[in-house]
PDB file of C-alpha atoms in Angstrom:
ATOM      1  CA  MET A 156      20.531   9.715   6.022  1.00  0.00           C
ATOM      2  CA  SER A 157      18.237   7.650   8.237  1.00  0.00           C
ATOM      3  CA  VAL A 158      15.166   6.177   6.590  1.00  0.00           C
ATOM      4  CA  LEU A 159      13.169   6.189   9.849  1.00  0.00           C
ATOM      5  CA  PRO A 160      11.123   9.334   9.000  1.00  0.00           C
ATOM      6  CA  LEU A 161       9.938   7.678   5.792  1.00  0.00           C
ATOM      7  CA  VAL A 162       9.238   4.440   7.674  1.00  0.00           C
ATOM      8  CA  PHE A 163       7.194   6.316  10.278  1.00  0.00           C
ATOM      9  CA  THR A 164       5.195   8.194   7.647  1.00  0.00           C
ATOM     10  CA  SER A 165       4.532   5.099   5.554  1.00  0.00           C
ATOM     11  CA  GLY A 166       3.494   3.281   8.734  1.00  0.00           C
ATOM     12  CA  TRP A 167       0.969   5.982   9.591  1.00  0.00           C
ATOM     13  CA  ALA A 168      -0.365   5.945   6.039  1.00  0.00           C
ATOM     14  CA  SER A 169      -0.534   2.123   5.993  1.00  0.00           C
ATOM     15  CA  GLY A 170      -2.817   2.216   9.007  1.00  0.00           C
ATOM     16  CA  VAL A 171      -5.243   4.327   6.986  1.00  0.00           C
ATOM     17  CA  ASN A 172      -4.886   2.680   3.558  1.00  0.00           C
ATOM     18  CA  ALA A 173      -2.102   0.112   3.198  1.00  0.00           C
ATOM     19  CA  TYR A 174      -2.843  -0.657  -0.448  1.00  0.00           C
ATOM     20  CA  ALA A 175      -2.544   2.996  -1.435  1.00  0.00           C
ATOM     21  CA  VAL A 176       0.859   3.178   0.259  1.00  0.00           C
ATOM     22  CA  VAL A 177       2.218   0.109  -1.550  1.00  0.00           C
ATOM     23  CA  LEU A 178       0.800   1.345  -4.859  1.00  0.00           C
ATOM     24  CA  LEU A 179       2.151   4.888  -4.515  1.00  0.00           C
ATOM     25  CA  LEU A 180       5.613   3.821  -3.383  1.00  0.00           C
ATOM     26  CA  GLY A 181       5.784   1.299  -6.209  1.00  0.00           C
ATOM     27  CA  VAL A 182       4.768   3.879  -8.790  1.00  0.00           C
ATOM     28  CA  PHE A 183       7.326   6.381  -7.485  1.00  0.00           C
ATOM     29  CA  GLY A 184      10.031   3.758  -7.766  1.00  0.00           C
ATOM     30  CA  ALA A 185       8.970   2.303 -11.118  1.00  0.00           C
ATOM     31  CA  THR A 186       8.775   5.721 -12.761  1.00  0.00           C
ATOM     32  CA  GLY A 187      12.205   6.726 -11.485  1.00  0.00           C
ATOM     33  CA  LEU A 188      10.899   9.599  -9.374  1.00  0.00           C
ATOM     34  CA  SER A 189      12.579   8.138  -6.291  1.00  0.00           C
ATOM     35  CA  GLU A 190      15.557   5.882  -5.699  1.00  0.00           C
ATOM     36  CA  ASP A 191      14.508   5.122  -2.114  1.00  0.00           C
ATOM     37  CA  VAL A 192      11.857   2.551  -3.100  1.00  0.00           C
ATOM     38  CA  PRO A 193      12.875  -1.134  -2.917  1.00  0.00           C
ATOM     39  CA  GLY A 194      12.598  -3.196  -6.083  1.00  0.00           C
ATOM     40  CA  THR A 195      10.069  -5.532  -4.448  1.00  0.00           C
ATOM     41  CA  LEU A 196       7.477  -2.751  -4.343  1.00  0.00           C
ATOM     42  CA  GLN A 197       8.104  -1.926  -8.014  1.00  0.00           C
ATOM     43  CA  ARG A 198       7.336  -5.402  -9.335  1.00  0.00           C
ATOM     44  CA  PRO A 199       4.364  -5.440 -11.785  1.00  0.00           C
ATOM     45  CA  GLU A 200       2.483  -8.162  -9.896  1.00  0.00           C
ATOM     46  CA  VAL A 201       2.766  -6.204  -6.644  1.00  0.00           C
ATOM     47  CA  LEU A 202       1.500  -3.037  -8.322  1.00  0.00           C
ATOM     48  CA  ILE A 203      -1.428  -4.874  -9.955  1.00  0.00           C
ATOM     49  CA  VAL A 204      -2.531  -6.581  -6.728  1.00  0.00           C
ATOM     50  CA  ALA A 205      -2.160  -3.337  -4.746  1.00  0.00           C
ATOM     51  CA  GLY A 206      -4.158  -1.454  -7.387  1.00  0.00           C
ATOM     52  CA  VAL A 207      -7.036  -3.953  -7.397  1.00  0.00           C
ATOM     53  CA  LEU A 208      -7.206  -4.058  -3.606  1.00  0.00           C
ATOM     54  CA  PHE A 209      -7.032  -0.267  -3.462  1.00  0.00           C
ATOM     55  CA  LEU A 210     -10.102  -0.054  -5.713  1.00  0.00           C
ATOM     56  CA  CYS A 211     -11.914  -2.570  -3.493  1.00  0.00           C
ATOM     57  CA  GLU A 212     -11.114  -0.506  -0.416  1.00  0.00           C
ATOM     58  CA  ALA A 213     -12.112   2.703  -2.166  1.00  0.00           C
ATOM     59  CA  VAL A 214     -15.634   1.280  -2.573  1.00  0.00           C
ATOM     60  CA  ALA A 215     -16.025  -0.586   0.719  1.00  0.00           C
ATOM     61  CA  ASP A 216     -14.639   2.338   2.719  1.00  0.00           C
ATOM     62  CA  LYS A 217     -17.479   4.637   1.654  1.00  0.00           C
ATOM     63  CA  ILE A 218     -20.422   2.396   2.601  1.00  0.00           C
ATOM     64  CA  PRO A 219     -21.708   2.735   6.186  1.00  0.00           C
ATOM     65  CA  TYR A 220     -21.085  -0.365   8.362  1.00  0.00           C
ATOM     66  CA  VAL A 221     -19.395  -2.121   5.441  1.00  0.00           C
ATOM     67  CA  ASP A 222     -16.408   0.120   6.197  1.00  0.00           C
ATOM     68  CA  SER A 223     -16.367  -1.082   9.817  1.00  0.00           C
ATOM     69  CA  VAL A 224     -16.414  -4.729   8.702  1.00  0.00           C
ATOM     70  CA  TRP A 225     -13.584  -3.958   6.281  1.00  0.00           C
ATOM     71  CA  ASP A 226     -11.627  -2.276   9.088  1.00  0.00           C
ATOM     72  CA  SER A 227     -12.112  -5.314  11.331  1.00  0.00           C
ATOM     73  CA  VAL A 228     -10.672  -7.597   8.668  1.00  0.00           C
ATOM     74  CA  HIS A 229      -7.716  -5.237   8.225  1.00  0.00           C
ATOM     75  CA  THR A 230      -6.842  -4.977  11.906  1.00  0.00           C
ATOM     76  CA  VAL A 231      -4.033  -7.428  11.182  1.00  0.00           C
ATOM     77  CA  VAL A 232      -3.427  -6.577   7.507  1.00  0.00           C
ATOM     78  CA  ARG A 233      -2.569  -2.889   7.963  1.00  0.00           C
ATOM     79  CA  PRO A 234      -0.015  -3.253  10.795  1.00  0.00           C
ATOM     80  CA  VAL A 235       1.615  -6.180   8.982  1.00  0.00           C
ATOM     81  CA  ALA A 236       1.758  -4.100   5.787  1.00  0.00           C
ATOM     82  CA  GLY A 237       3.273  -1.190   7.698  1.00  0.00           C
ATOM     83  CA  ALA A 238       5.921  -3.472   9.202  1.00  0.00           C
ATOM     84  CA  TRP A 239       6.646  -5.095   5.836  1.00  0.00           C
ATOM     85  CA  VAL A 240       7.060  -1.790   4.018  1.00  0.00           C
ATOM     86  CA  GLY A 241       9.204  -0.438   6.849  1.00  0.00           C
ATOM     87  CA  ALA A 242      11.496  -3.465   6.763  1.00  0.00           C
ATOM     88  CA  LEU A 243      11.830  -3.228   2.968  1.00  0.00           C
ATOM     89  CA  LEU A 244      12.694   0.466   3.127  1.00  0.00           C
ATOM     90  CA  ALA A 245      15.303  -0.167   5.825  1.00  0.00           C
ATOM     91  CA  GLY A 246      16.829  -3.079   3.960  1.00  0.00           C
ATOM     92  CA  HIS A 247      17.021  -1.008   0.787  1.00  0.00           C
ATOM     93  CA  SER A 248      18.733   1.964   2.457  1.00  0.00           C
ATOM     94  CA  GLY A 249      20.949   0.011   4.835  1.00  0.00           C
ATOM     95  CA  SER A 250      20.865   2.898   7.342  1.00  0.00           C
ATOM     96  CA  VAL A 251      18.551   1.264   9.892  1.00  0.00           C
ATOM     97  CA  ASN A 252      18.068  -2.285  11.117  1.00  0.00           C
ATOM     98  CA  ASP A 253      15.101  -3.799   9.277  1.00  0.00           C
ATOM     99  CA  VAL A 254      13.691  -5.282  12.509  1.00  0.00           C
ATOM    100  CA  VAL A 255      13.651  -1.857  14.141  1.00  0.00           C
ATOM    101  CA  ALA A 256      12.070  -0.338  11.044  1.00  0.00           C
ATOM    102  CA  GLY A 257       9.475  -3.108  10.973  1.00  0.00           C
ATOM    103  CA  LEU A 258       8.547  -2.420  14.587  1.00  0.00           C
ATOM    104  CA  VAL A 259       8.261   1.319  13.936  1.00  0.00           C
ATOM    105  CA  GLY A 260       6.181   0.862  10.784  1.00  0.00           C
ATOM    106  CA  GLY A 261       3.937  -1.806  12.288  1.00  0.00           C
ATOM    107  CA  SER A 262       3.244  -0.032  15.577  1.00  0.00           C
ATOM    108  CA  THR A 263       2.555   3.277  13.827  1.00  0.00           C
ATOM    109  CA  ALA A 264       0.204   1.549  11.394  1.00  0.00           C
ATOM    110  CA  LEU A 265      -1.633  -0.127  14.282  1.00  0.00           C
ATOM    111  CA  ALA A 266      -2.078   3.218  16.044  1.00  0.00           C
ATOM    112  CA  SER A 267      -3.416   5.010  12.958  1.00  0.00           C
ATOM    113  CA  HIS A 268      -5.637   2.015  12.115  1.00  0.00           C
ATOM    114  CA  THR A 269      -7.128   2.201  15.613  1.00  0.00           C
ATOM    115  CA  VAL A 270      -7.901   5.873  15.065  1.00  0.00           C
ATOM    116  CA  LYS A 271      -9.500   5.194  11.685  1.00  0.00           C
ATOM    117  CA  ALA A 272     -11.585   2.216  12.822  1.00  0.00           C
ATOM    118  CA  GLY A 273     -12.778   3.965  15.985  1.00  0.00           C
ATOM    119  CA  THR A 274     -13.675   7.149  14.141  1.00  0.00           C
ATOM    120  CA  ARG A 275     -15.632   5.193  11.538  1.00  0.00           C
ATOM    121  CA  MET A 276     -17.655   3.431  14.239  1.00  0.00           C
ATOM    122  CA  ALA A 277     -18.591   6.828  15.640  1.00  0.00           C
ATOM    123  CA  VAL A 278     -19.439   8.244  12.203  1.00  0.00           C
ATOM    124  CA  ASN A 279     -21.642   5.226  11.450  1.00  0.00           C
ATOM    125  CA  ALA A 280     -23.906   6.341  14.266  1.00  0.00           C
ATOM    126  CA  SER A 281     -24.841   9.302  12.077  1.00  0.00           C
ATOM    127  CA  PRO A 282     -28.167   8.826  10.239  1.00  0.00           C
ATOM    128  CA  GLU A 283     -26.849  10.126   6.904  1.00  0.00           C
ATOM    129  CA  PRO A 284     -24.296   8.356   4.673  1.00  0.00           C
ATOM    130  CA  PHE A 285     -22.505  11.414   3.311  1.00  0.00           C
ATOM    131  CA  SER A 286     -20.154  11.780   6.273  1.00  0.00           C
ATOM    132  CA  ASN A 287     -18.632   8.375   5.445  1.00  0.00           C
ATOM    133  CA  ILE A 288     -17.967   9.408   1.853  1.00  0.00           C
ATOM    134  CA  VAL A 289     -16.444  12.759   2.828  1.00  0.00           C
ATOM    135  CA  LEU A 290     -14.248  11.184   5.514  1.00  0.00           C
ATOM    136  CA  SER A 291     -13.115   8.393   3.180  1.00  0.00           C
ATOM    137  CA  LEU A 292     -12.201  10.832   0.408  1.00  0.00           C
ATOM    138  CA  ALA A 293     -10.299  12.991   2.901  1.00  0.00           C
ATOM    139  CA  GLU A 294      -8.365   9.932   4.074  1.00  0.00           C
ATOM    140  CA  ASP A 295      -7.515   8.837   0.524  1.00  0.00           C
ATOM    141  CA  LEU A 296      -6.327  12.313  -0.450  1.00  0.00           C
ATOM    142  CA  GLY A 297      -4.429  12.706   2.818  1.00  0.00           C
ATOM    143  CA  VAL A 298      -2.570   9.421   2.369  1.00  0.00           C
ATOM    144  CA  GLY A 299      -1.664  10.263  -1.218  1.00  0.00           C
ATOM    145  CA  ALA A 300      -0.464  13.744  -0.320  1.00  0.00           C
ATOM    146  CA  ILE A 301       1.636  12.770   2.681  1.00  0.00           C
ATOM    147  CA  VAL A 302       3.267   9.766   0.983  1.00  0.00           C
ATOM    148  CA  ALA A 303       4.188  11.923  -2.028  1.00  0.00           C
ATOM    149  CA  PHE A 304       5.481  14.630   0.299  1.00  0.00           C
ATOM    150  CA  ALA A 305       7.513  12.060   2.247  1.00  0.00           C
ATOM    151  CA  MET A 306       9.368  10.928  -0.866  1.00  0.00           C
ATOM    152  CA  PHE A 307      11.007  14.356  -1.149  1.00  0.00           C
ATOM    153  CA  HIS A 308      10.779  15.726   2.411  1.00  0.00           C
ATOM    154  CA  PRO A 309      10.734  12.684   4.744  1.00  0.00           C
ATOM    155  CA  LEU A 310      11.446  14.507   8.011  1.00  0.00           C
ATOM    156  CA  ALA A 311       8.797  17.193   7.471  1.00  0.00           C
ATOM    157  CA  ALA A 312       6.283  14.536   6.398  1.00  0.00           C
ATOM    158  CA  ALA A 313       7.040  12.497   9.524  1.00  0.00           C
ATOM    159  CA  ILE A 314       6.320  15.544  11.684  1.00  0.00           C
ATOM    160  CA  VAL A 315       2.998  16.068   9.887  1.00  0.00           C
ATOM    161  CA  ALA A 316       2.141  12.369  10.327  1.00  0.00           C
ATOM    162  CA  ALA A 317       2.992  12.546  14.044  1.00  0.00           C
ATOM    163  CA  VAL A 318       0.735  15.583  14.501  1.00  0.00           C
ATOM    164  CA  LEU A 319      -2.102  13.886  12.618  1.00  0.00           C
ATOM    165  CA  LEU A 320      -1.689  10.717  14.696  1.00  0.00           C
ATOM    166  CA  ALA A 321      -1.723  12.644  17.979  1.00  0.00           C
ATOM    167  CA  ALA A 322      -4.760  14.663  16.874  1.00  0.00           C
ATOM    168  CA  GLY A 323      -6.549  11.513  15.749  1.00  0.00           C
ATOM    169  CA  LEU A 324      -5.948   9.752  19.069  1.00  0.00           C
ATOM    170  CA  THR A 325      -7.236  12.825  20.940  1.00  0.00           C
ATOM    171  CA  VAL A 326     -10.388  12.974  18.823  1.00  0.00           C
ATOM    172  CA  LEU A 327     -10.898   9.221  19.239  1.00  0.00           C
ATOM    173  CA  VAL A 328     -10.746   9.489  23.045  1.00  0.00           C
ATOM    174  CA  PHE A 329     -13.295  12.309  22.910  1.00  0.00           C
ATOM    175  CA  LEU A 330     -15.614  10.360  20.606  1.00  0.00           C
ATOM    176  CA  VAL A 331     -15.404   7.176  22.686  1.00  0.00           C
ATOM    177  CA  SER A 332     -16.288   9.011  25.902  1.00  0.00           C
ATOM    178  CA  ARG A 333     -19.131  10.833  24.141  1.00  0.00           C
ATOM    179  CA  ILE A 334     -20.539   7.594  22.695  1.00  0.00           C
ATOM    180  CA  ARG A 335     -20.373   5.929  26.102  1.00  0.00           C
ATOM    181  CA  ARG A 336     -22.292   8.806  27.712  1.00  0.00           C
ATOM    182  CA  PHE A 337     -24.895   8.673  24.940  1.00  0.00           C
ATOM    183  CA  ARG A 338     -25.389   4.917  25.360  1.00  0.00           C
ATOM    184  CA  ARG A 339     -25.559   5.245  29.142  1.00  0.00           C
ATOM    185  CA  ARG A 340     -28.272   7.911  28.921  1.00  0.00           C
ATOM    186  CA  ARG A 341     -30.232   5.864  26.400  1.00  0.00           C
ATOM    187  CA  ALA A 342     -30.062   2.807  28.659  1.00  0.00           C
ATOM    188  CA  GLU A 343     -31.239   4.876  31.618  1.00  0.00           C
ATOM    189  CA  ARG A 344     -34.210   6.211  29.648  1.00  0.00           C
ATOM    190  CA  ARG A 345     -35.205   2.709  28.595  1.00  0.00           C
ATOM    191  CA  ALA A 346     -34.951   1.523  32.187  1.00  0.00           C
ATOM    192  CA  GLN A 347     -37.209   4.373  33.318  1.00  0.00           C
ATOM    193  CA  ARG A 348     -39.827   3.585  30.664  1.00  0.00           C
ATOM    194  CA  ARG A 349     -40.127  -0.101  31.502  1.00  0.00           C
ATOM    195  CA  PRO A 350     -41.649   0.311  34.997  1.00  0.00           C
ATOM    196  CA  ALA A 351     -44.096   2.902  33.678  1.00  0.00           C
ATOM    197  CA  ALA A 352     -45.194   0.545  30.918  1.00  0.00           C
ATOM    198  CA  GLN A 353     -45.587  -2.347  33.379  1.00  0.00           C
ATOM    199  CA  GLU A 354     -47.688  -0.275  35.838  1.00  0.00           C
ATOM    200  CA  ALA A 355     -50.018   1.108  33.202  1.00  0.00           C
ATOM    201  CA  PRO A 356     -53.526  -0.554  33.368  1.00  0.00           C
ATOM    202  CA  PRO A 357     -54.530  -2.678  30.391  1.00  0.00           C
ATOM    203  CA  PRO A 358     -56.828  -0.933  27.876  1.00  0.00           C
ATOM    204  CA  GLY A 359     -60.563  -1.582  28.155  1.00  0.00           C
TER     205      GLY A 359
END
Protein backbone atom coordinates (compact mmCIF):
# COMPACT_ATOMS: atom_id res chain seq x y z
CA MET A 1 0.00 0.00 0.00
CA SER A 2 1.28 3.47 -0.87
CA VAL A 3 2.47 5.61 2.01
CA LEU A 4 1.60 8.87 0.21
CA PRO A 5 -1.66 9.49 2.15
CA LEU A 6 0.27 9.33 5.42
CA VAL A 7 3.01 11.55 3.97
CA PHE A 8 0.43 14.11 2.86
CA THR A 9 -1.31 14.13 6.24
CA SER A 10 1.93 14.37 8.20
CA GLY A 11 3.02 17.19 5.88
CA TRP A 12 -0.17 19.14 6.56
CA ALA A 13 0.22 18.57 10.30
CA SER A 14 3.92 19.54 10.21
CA GLY A 15 2.97 22.91 8.76
CA VAL A 16 0.84 23.52 11.84
CA ASN A 17 3.05 21.94 14.53
CA ALA A 18 6.06 19.98 13.29
CA TYR A 19 7.27 19.02 16.76
CA ALA A 20 3.93 17.48 17.67
CA VAL A 21 4.04 15.37 14.51
CA VAL A 22 7.54 14.03 15.21
CA LEU A 23 6.63 13.37 18.84
CA LEU A 24 3.35 11.60 18.07
CA LEU A 25 4.78 9.44 15.29
CA GLY A 26 7.71 8.50 17.50
CA VAL A 27 5.45 7.55 20.38
CA PHE A 28 3.23 5.45 18.11
CA GLY A 29 6.27 3.60 16.84
CA ALA A 30 8.05 3.22 20.18
CA THR A 31 4.95 1.83 21.89
CA GLY A 32 4.34 -0.69 19.12
CA LEU A 33 0.99 0.79 18.12
CA SER A 34 2.19 1.17 14.53
CA GLU A 35 4.79 -0.56 12.39
CA ASP A 36 4.78 2.22 9.79
CA VAL A 37 7.00 4.57 11.83
CA PRO A 38 10.73 4.61 10.95
CA GLY A 39 13.19 3.79 13.70
CA THR A 40 14.79 7.24 13.43
CA LEU A 41 11.64 8.86 14.81
CA GLN A 42 11.53 6.38 17.70
CA ARG A 43 14.99 7.18 19.03
CA PRO A 44 14.93 8.53 22.64
CA GLU A 45 16.97 11.64 21.80
CA VAL A 46 14.59 12.52 18.97
CA LEU A 47 11.57 12.08 21.23
CA ILE A 48 13.13 14.19 24.01
CA VAL A 49 14.10 17.06 21.69
CA ALA A 50 10.68 16.97 19.97
CA GLY A 51 8.94 16.98 23.36
CA VAL A 52 10.90 19.97 24.68
CA LEU A 53 10.37 21.96 21.49
CA PHE A 54 6.68 21.04 21.49
CA LEU A 55 6.33 22.51 24.99
CA CYS A 56 8.12 25.68 23.85
CA GLU A 57 5.76 26.02 20.91
CA ALA A 58 2.75 25.31 23.10
CA VAL A 59 3.62 28.42 25.15
CA ALA A 60 4.84 30.75 22.40
CA ASP A 61 1.90 29.88 20.14
CA LYS A 62 -0.63 31.26 22.62
CA ILE A 63 0.91 34.72 23.16
CA PRO A 64 -0.20 37.45 20.74
CA TYR A 65 2.57 38.66 18.37
CA VAL A 66 5.02 36.22 19.94
CA ASP A 67 3.21 33.55 17.91
CA SER A 68 3.81 35.52 14.70
CA VAL A 69 7.53 35.84 15.48
CA TRP A 70 7.64 32.10 16.19
CA ASP A 71 5.87 31.42 12.87
CA SER A 72 8.39 33.59 11.01
CA VAL A 73 11.27 31.59 12.46
CA HIS A 74 9.54 28.35 11.48
CA THR A 75 8.84 29.32 7.88
CA VAL A 76 11.80 27.13 6.95
CA VAL A 77 11.66 24.66 9.87
CA ARG A 78 8.14 23.33 9.25
CA PRO A 79 8.47 22.61 5.50
CA VAL A 80 11.87 21.01 6.08
CA ALA A 81 10.38 18.89 8.88
CA GLY A 82 7.50 17.87 6.63
CA ALA A 83 9.91 16.86 3.87
CA TRP A 84 12.15 14.99 6.32
CA VAL A 85 9.29 13.02 7.86
CA GLY A 86 7.88 12.27 4.42
CA ALA A 87 11.22 10.96 3.17
CA LEU A 88 11.65 8.80 6.28
CA LEU A 89 8.17 7.32 5.92
CA ALA A 90 8.79 6.54 2.24
CA GLY A 91 12.17 5.00 2.92
CA HIS A 92 10.69 2.85 5.68
CA SER A 93 7.82 1.54 3.54
CA GLY A 94 9.70 1.24 0.26
CA SER A 95 6.48 1.87 -1.69
CA VAL A 96 7.28 5.42 -2.82
CA ASN A 97 10.46 7.21 -3.83
CA ASP A 98 11.73 9.18 -0.83
CA VAL A 99 12.43 12.26 -2.99
CA VAL A 100 8.83 12.32 -4.19
CA ALA A 101 7.58 11.83 -0.64
CA GLY A 102 9.86 14.61 0.58
CA LEU A 103 8.46 16.99 -2.03
CA VAL A 104 4.88 16.08 -1.12
CA GLY A 105 5.48 16.43 2.62
CA GLY A 106 7.47 19.65 2.31
CA SER A 107 5.10 21.43 -0.08
CA THR A 108 2.05 20.43 1.96
CA ALA A 109 3.73 21.64 5.14
CA LEU A 110 4.60 24.96 3.49
CA ALA A 111 0.99 25.44 2.38
CA SER A 112 -0.48 24.69 5.81
CA HIS A 113 2.20 26.84 7.49
CA THR A 114 1.21 29.74 5.24
CA VAL A 115 -2.40 29.32 6.31
CA LYS A 116 -1.46 29.20 9.99
CA ALA A 117 0.91 32.18 9.89
CA GLY A 118 -1.50 34.32 7.86
CA THR A 119 -4.45 33.48 10.08
CA ARG A 120 -2.45 34.33 13.20
CA MET A 121 -1.50 37.73 11.79
CA ALA A 122 -5.19 38.44 11.25
CA VAL A 123 -6.15 37.19 14.72
CA ASN A 124 -3.46 39.37 16.31
CA ALA A 125 -5.37 42.40 15.08
CA SER A 126 -8.06 41.48 17.61
CA PRO A 127 -7.85 43.52 20.84
CA GLU A 128 -8.36 40.51 23.12
CA PRO A 129 -5.86 37.67 23.66
CA PHE A 130 -8.32 34.81 24.11
CA SER A 131 -8.76 34.16 20.39
CA ASN A 132 -5.07 33.23 20.14
CA ILE A 133 -5.39 30.71 22.97
CA VAL A 134 -8.55 29.14 21.55
CA LEU A 135 -7.09 28.92 18.04
CA SER A 136 -3.81 27.46 19.32
CA LEU A 137 -5.59 24.81 21.39
CA ALA A 138 -7.78 23.91 18.40
CA GLU A 139 -4.67 23.52 16.24
CA ASP A 140 -2.89 21.34 18.81
CA LEU A 141 -5.92 19.09 19.25
CA GLY A 142 -6.52 18.96 15.50
CA VAL A 143 -2.94 17.90 14.77
CA GLY A 144 -3.04 15.22 17.45
CA ALA A 145 -6.37 13.86 16.27
CA ILE A 146 -5.56 13.74 12.57
CA VAL A 147 -2.09 12.21 13.04
CA ALA A 148 -3.56 9.50 15.29
CA PHE A 149 -6.35 8.92 12.79
CA ALA A 150 -3.83 8.70 9.94
CA MET A 151 -1.92 5.88 11.63
CA PHE A 152 -4.94 3.59 11.24
CA HIS A 153 -6.88 5.19 8.36
CA PRO A 154 -4.30 7.03 6.20
CA LEU A 155 -6.48 7.59 3.13
CA ALA A 156 -9.45 8.98 5.08
CA ALA A 157 -7.10 11.19 7.12
CA ALA A 158 -5.49 12.50 3.93
CA ILE A 159 -8.92 13.47 2.60
CA VAL A 160 -9.70 15.31 5.86
CA ALA A 161 -6.31 17.07 5.70
CA ALA A 162 -6.93 18.10 2.08
CA VAL A 163 -10.34 19.56 2.99
CA LEU A 164 -8.85 21.44 5.95
CA LEU A 165 -6.03 22.79 3.77
CA ALA A 166 -8.44 23.97 1.06
CA ALA A 167 -10.73 25.56 3.66
CA GLY A 168 -7.78 27.24 5.35
CA LEU A 169 -6.50 28.72 2.09
CA THR A 170 -10.00 30.03 1.30
CA VAL A 171 -10.32 31.65 4.72
CA LEU A 172 -6.82 33.12 4.41
CA VAL A 173 -7.67 34.76 1.06
CA PHE A 174 -10.81 36.23 2.62
CA LEU A 175 -8.93 37.52 5.67
CA VAL A 176 -6.13 39.05 3.59
CA SER A 177 -8.57 40.94 1.36
CA ARG A 178 -10.53 42.10 4.42
CA ILE A 179 -7.38 43.32 6.19
CA ARG A 180 -6.28 45.19 3.08
CA ARG A 181 -9.66 46.95 2.82
CA PHE A 182 -9.51 47.85 6.51
CA ARG A 183 -6.00 49.31 6.18
CA ARG A 184 -6.96 51.20 3.03
CA ARG A 185 -9.96 52.80 4.74
CA ARG A 186 -7.89 53.70 7.78
CA ALA A 187 -5.25 55.33 5.57
CA GLU A 188 -7.93 57.29 3.73
CA ARG A 189 -9.41 58.56 7.00
CA ARG A 190 -5.99 59.68 8.21
CA ALA A 191 -5.37 61.46 4.92
CA GLN A 192 -8.70 63.28 5.25
CA ARG A 193 -7.94 64.40 8.81
CA ARG A 194 -4.54 65.88 8.03
CA PRO A 195 -5.75 68.76 5.81
CA ALA A 196 -8.46 69.62 8.32
CA ALA A 197 -5.91 69.75 11.12
CA GLN A 198 -3.55 71.91 9.03
CA GLU A 199 -6.31 74.41 8.09
CA ALA A 200 -7.62 74.81 11.61
CA PRO A 201 -6.61 78.24 13.14
CA PRO A 202 -4.23 78.13 16.09
CA PRO A 203 -5.90 78.48 19.52
CA GLY A 204 -5.93 81.93 21.12
